[in-house]
C-alpha atoms as one frame of an Amber mdcrd trajectory, in Angstrom:
protein
  60.334  62.910  61.382  63.551  63.213  59.407  64.983  66.026  61.523  67.099
  63.400  63.256  67.597  60.346  61.037  67.779  56.972  62.681  71.563  57.014
  63.115  73.351  58.913  60.384  72.908  62.676  59.896  74.551  62.330  56.467
  71.762  60.025  55.269  68.705  62.295  55.575  68.145  62.705  51.817  68.725
  59.013  51.144  66.367  57.993  53.925  63.645  60.168  52.390  63.966  58.067
  49.212  63.953  54.810  51.177  61.287  55.416  53.833  57.845  53.850  53.427
  56.332  53.432  56.883  56.983  53.564  60.589  55.325  51.159  63.002  55.655
  51.772  66.717  54.464  50.731  70.134  54.349  53.205  73.012  54.012  51.558
  76.386  53.640  52.988  79.908  56.834  51.023  80.632  59.501  52.641  78.395
  61.487  49.408  78.142  58.562  47.928  76.198  58.332  50.781  73.675  59.800
  50.366  70.187  59.648  51.671  66.617  60.610  50.130  63.291  61.052  51.864
  59.954  60.193  49.957  56.801  61.789  50.668  53.437  60.199  50.578  49.983
  61.108  46.913  49.616  59.048  46.045  52.688  62.201  45.365  54.715  63.033
  46.737  58.166  65.983  49.117  58.082  65.652  50.684  61.529  64.694  49.261
  64.918  64.701  51.506  67.962  64.048  50.185  71.417  65.188  50.727  74.988
  68.845  50.310  73.947  68.568  52.781  71.064  69.123  51.996  67.380  69.769
  48.273  66.854  70.603  48.337  63.135  74.206  48.876  62.019  75.159  52.046
  60.144  74.846  51.465  56.408  77.992  53.192  55.242  79.545  50.371  53.217
  80.349  51.722  49.770  77.879  50.407  47.217  75.663  48.627  49.747  73.615
  51.501  51.149  70.439  50.168  52.775  70.356  46.912  50.804  72.721  44.786
  52.863  72.815  45.449  56.603  69.031  45.453  57.031  66.420  42.876  58.013
  65.261  41.383  54.734  64.459  38.180  52.921  67.097  36.970  50.451  66.628
  34.177  47.908  69.660  32.319  46.572  69.463  29.727  43.799  72.460  27.559
  44.640  72.253  25.797  41.271  72.824  29.044  39.410  74.827  31.047  41.951
  78.528  30.864  41.181  80.286  34.184  41.435  83.713  32.650  41.905  86.535
  32.942  39.379  84.554  35.017  36.886  82.019  32.243  36.273  79.556  33.339
  33.543  76.538  32.765  35.769  77.721  35.329  38.282  75.950  35.736  41.592
  72.305  34.849  42.148  71.007  36.703  45.197  67.550  38.281  45.138  67.307
  40.935  47.846  64.059  42.168  49.285  65.671  45.572  49.878  67.116  46.267
  46.416  70.314  46.294  44.332  73.902  47.120  45.233  75.043  50.504  43.972
  77.948  49.211  41.890  76.710  49.751  38.322  77.195  53.483  37.779  75.419
  55.533  36.560  72.347  53.266  36.754  72.577  52.637  40.471  73.698  56.100
  41.589  71.550  58.084  44.025  68.642  58.246  44.258  69.139  54.547  44.823
  67.011  51.814  43.322  65.154  49.912  46.010  62.934  46.936  45.256  59.597
  48.188  43.894  56.630  48.095  46.208  53.686  46.231  44.684  51.150  46.733
  47.455  50.838  47.623  51.093  48.076  47.957  53.620  48.093  49.061  57.236
  45.261  48.322  59.628  45.213  50.384  62.834  42.578  48.175  64.471  44.703
  45.033  63.955  47.899  47.049  64.599  49.645  45.583  61.572  51.048  46.431
  58.160  51.546  44.094  55.212  53.929  44.838  52.337  54.467  43.106  48.983
  57.518  43.917  46.874  59.277  42.680  43.767  62.707  41.441  44.898  65.701
  42.458  42.809  69.015  40.803  42.023  71.504  42.425  44.349  74.463  42.070
  41.995  73.922  44.075  38.821  74.369  43.935  35.943  73.118  40.356  35.708
  71.730  38.025  33.077  69.037  36.822  35.488  65.469  38.091  35.810  63.832
  38.180  39.211  60.488  36.487  39.651  60.528  36.834  43.448  57.651  38.503
  45.241  58.227  39.100  48.936  55.372  39.520  51.377  56.120  40.799  54.870
  53.738  41.359  57.756  54.682  43.361  60.832  52.394  43.478  63.825  52.329
  45.140  67.216  51.271  42.262  69.453  51.046  44.524  72.499  52.030  42.964
  75.787
């Protein structure tokens, strides 16, 4: 349901590009009910529970839905050196995708990390996602070889 996006009415079209799955638990006790939304990179970008939306608004210029989300990030500290114009640059591989700072290549619709596979099993109440992580800072001389696998499960009570 994109009639009311998770927290930002200005982001409806962008969320349609990002959205992959919603996993939820409805409990007789409302304080135990929750829902998460998973993006194309297999990362959680929305978590709604008894207190409402727990994720921060993603309005930072150039970081839409690839920074303030729950995701895995790989950093190679031997190669990561973005200080003082170092030729190596930054080495961060985001599960969510790339920063939108390399126009026109990263303009909307945004480039999120490609989904490789996913499976949801209603009986087990779980979903598993595999995605190809991308270097957050583009352009870059590095090539990502990171595959992220995430499993989300409703464990019930």
